[in-house]
Amino acid sequence: MEATTKIKKSVLIRQRKEQEKAQQGGASVAKLQNCPTSPRKMRLVVDLIRGVEVEKALNTLKFLNKEAAIRVEKLLVSAIKNWEAKNEGQRVEDSNLVVKEVSVGGGRQNKRMRPAPQGRGYRIRKRSNHVTLIVGSKNDIN
């Protein structure tokens, strides 16, 4: 009995999320999962574009001399395309799009061993991260 109620709840939650996605207008989201860059290096790039207009952010990322900037630029372009798909009748240039939110969280770590003196081994943590980018028009910023 409990299993069926859990299934019904999960179906209702999924339907509600799909309805929210199908709504016209509003912000659009793009996510990057398990990007093989440390979160600290990614935050340096992401902090430059938070709250900035989309065109200025794209120019900043294009000419930034960091590897993480290439990945964030692709993510920003993806978020813009998602916004265009959501708001079919509007143009990006006319709507004053802004990078509303950008968050970087730690992803999984690959752990490796490096030989060390006297038969020991040092652990190397190869870090990755998750980036979430939200783009919306300047008018509906909270």
GROMACS .gro file of C-alpha atoms in nm:
model
  142
    1MET     CA    1   0.000   0.000   0.000
    2GLU     CA    2   0.279   0.241   0.088
    3ALA     CA    3   0.466   0.167  -0.233
    4THR     CA    4   0.171   0.270  -0.451
    5THR     CA    5   0.127   0.599  -0.266
    6LYS     CA    6   0.499   0.675  -0.313
    7ILE     CA    7   0.467   0.601  -0.685
    8LYS     CA    8   0.160   0.824  -0.712
    9LYS     CA    9   0.344   1.106  -0.534
   10SER     CA   10   0.645   1.074  -0.763
   11VAL     CA   11   0.419   1.080  -1.071
   12LEU     CA   12   0.244   1.393  -0.942
   13ILE     CA   13   0.576   1.562  -0.872
   14ARG     CA   14   0.702   1.476  -1.221
   15GLN     CA   15   0.384   1.610  -1.381
   16ARG     CA   16   0.409   1.935  -1.183
   17LYS     CA   17   0.771   1.983  -1.292
   18GLU     CA   18   0.680   1.921  -1.657
   19GLN     CA   19   0.401   2.180  -1.633
   20GLU     CA   20   0.645   2.435  -1.489
   21LYS     CA   21   0.887   2.366  -1.774
   22ALA     CA   22   0.613   2.403  -2.036
   23GLN     CA   23   0.511   2.749  -1.910
   24GLN     CA   24   0.577   3.028  -2.154
   25GLY     CA   25   0.813   3.308  -2.052
   26GLY     CA   26   1.035   3.332  -1.750
   27ALA     CA   27   1.392   3.225  -1.697
   28SER     CA   28   1.564   2.928  -1.855
   29VAL     CA   29   1.820   2.695  -1.703
   30ALA     CA   30   2.125   2.515  -1.839
   31LYS     CA   31   2.333   2.267  -1.640
   32LEU     CA   32   2.680   2.126  -1.683
   33GLN     CA   33   2.748   1.804  -1.491
   34ASN     CA   34   3.084   1.649  -1.399
   35CYS     CA   35   3.301   1.909  -1.570
   36PRO     CA   36   3.665   1.800  -1.517
   37THR     CA   37   3.784   2.129  -1.367
   38SER     CA   38   3.821   2.206  -0.999
   39PRO     CA   39   3.531   2.407  -0.855
   40ARG     CA   40   3.768   2.677  -0.733
   41LYS     CA   41   3.899   2.746  -1.085
   42MET     CA   42   3.547   2.742  -1.226
   43ARG     CA   43   3.424   2.994  -0.966
   44LEU     CA   44   3.691   3.241  -1.077
   45VAL     CA   45   3.537   3.245  -1.426
   46VAL     CA   46   3.173   3.231  -1.315
   47ASP     CA   47   3.207   3.527  -1.079
   48LEU     CA   48   3.293   3.750  -1.375
   49ILE     CA   49   2.958   3.697  -1.550
   50ARG     CA   50   2.713   3.682  -1.259
   51GLY     CA   51   2.446   3.953  -1.301
   52VAL     CA   52   2.588   4.076  -1.633
   53GLU     CA   53   2.401   4.120  -1.961
   54VAL     CA   54   2.425   3.817  -2.188
   55GLU     CA   55   2.608   3.985  -2.478
   56LYS     CA   56   2.870   4.136  -2.247
   57ALA     CA   57   2.911   3.800  -2.070
   58LEU     CA   58   2.970   3.623  -2.401
   59ASN     CA   59   3.237   3.875  -2.499
   60THR     CA   60   3.404   3.843  -2.159
   61LEU     CA   61   3.414   3.464  -2.183
   62LYS     CA   62   3.535   3.465  -2.542
   63PHE     CA   63   3.846   3.668  -2.462
   64LEU     CA   64   3.920   3.525  -2.116
   65ASN     CA   65   4.242   3.325  -2.101
   66LYS     CA   66   4.116   3.032  -1.893
   67GLU     CA   67   4.013   2.681  -1.993
   68ALA     CA   68   3.697   2.696  -1.784
   69ALA     CA   69   3.577   2.998  -1.985
   70ILE     CA   70   3.529   2.782  -2.295
   71ARG     CA   71   3.295   2.547  -2.111
   72VAL     CA   72   3.099   2.827  -1.945
   73GLU     CA   73   3.062   3.002  -2.281
   74LYS     CA   74   2.907   2.688  -2.433
   75LEU     CA   75   2.678   2.660  -2.129
   76LEU     CA   76   2.568   3.023  -2.165
   77VAL     CA   77   2.491   2.973  -2.535
   78SER     CA   78   2.287   2.667  -2.441
   79ALA     CA   79   2.091   2.867  -2.181
   80ILE     CA   80   2.019   3.135  -2.442
   81LYS     CA   81   1.893   2.871  -2.688
   82ASN     CA   82   1.672   2.725  -2.412
   83TRP     CA   83   1.530   3.073  -2.349
   84GLU     CA   84   1.458   3.116  -2.721
   85ALA     CA   85   1.277   2.783  -2.731
   86LYS     CA   86   1.069   2.881  -2.429
   87ASN     CA   87   0.982   3.231  -2.559
   88GLU     CA   88   0.918   3.174  -2.928
   89GLY     CA   89   0.783   3.514  -3.032
   90GLN     CA   90   1.054   3.726  -2.868
   91ARG     CA   91   1.404   3.825  -2.974
   92VAL     CA   92   1.707   3.797  -2.749
   93GLU     CA   93   1.831   4.147  -2.839
   94ASP     CA   94   1.501   4.314  -2.744
   95SER     CA   95   1.442   4.132  -2.415
   96ASN     CA   96   1.753   4.250  -2.221
   97LEU     CA   97   1.866   3.905  -2.112
   98VAL     CA   98   2.081   3.887  -1.799
   99VAL     CA   99   2.269   3.605  -1.628
  100LYS     CA  100   2.047   3.582  -1.320
  101GLU     CA  101   2.217   3.307  -1.122
  102VAL     CA  102   2.524   3.095  -1.161
  103SER     CA  103   2.624   2.835  -0.906
  104VAL     CA  104   2.918   2.598  -0.895
  105GLY     CA  105   2.914   2.290  -0.676
  106GLY     CA  106   3.163   2.013  -0.631
  107GLY     CA  107   3.120   1.702  -0.838
  108ARG     CA  108   3.276   1.362  -0.797
  109GLN     CA  109   3.646   1.319  -0.726
  110ASN     CA  110   3.872   1.065  -0.889
  111LYS     CA  111   4.130   0.949  -0.639
  112ARG     CA  112   4.472   0.848  -0.766
  113MET     CA  113   4.799   0.755  -0.596
  114ARG     CA  114   5.135   0.914  -0.669
  115PRO     CA  115   5.459   0.749  -0.558
  116ALA     CA  116   5.627   0.922  -0.267
  117PRO     CA  117   5.961   0.872  -0.092
  118GLN     CA  118   6.032   0.567   0.126
  119GLY     CA  119   5.762   0.348  -0.027
  120ARG     CA  120   5.471   0.572   0.062
  121GLY     CA  121   5.200   0.700  -0.167
  122TYR     CA  122   5.043   1.043  -0.184
  123ARG     CA  123   4.679   1.074  -0.277
  124ILE     CA  124   4.583   1.298  -0.569
  125ARG     CA  125   4.224   1.417  -0.592
  126LYS     CA  126   4.115   1.496  -0.947
  127ARG     CA  127   3.815   1.718  -0.889
  128SER     CA  128   3.514   1.792  -1.103
  129ASN     CA  129   3.219   2.026  -1.066
  130HIS     CA  130   2.856   2.095  -1.152
  131VAL     CA  131   2.755   2.434  -1.294
  132THR     CA  132   2.398   2.565  -1.305
  133LEU     CA  133   2.329   2.880  -1.508
  134ILE     CA  134   1.995   3.067  -1.513
  135VAL     CA  135   1.919   3.331  -1.778
  136GLY     CA  136   1.622   3.566  -1.763
  137SER     CA  137   1.511   3.908  -1.874
  138LYS     CA  138   1.615   4.216  -1.678
  139ASN     CA  139   1.253   4.306  -1.599
  140ASP     CA  140   1.166   3.996  -1.394
  141ILE     CA  141   1.469   3.997  -1.162
  142ASN     CA  142   1.366   3.958  -0.801
   0.00000   0.00000   0.00000
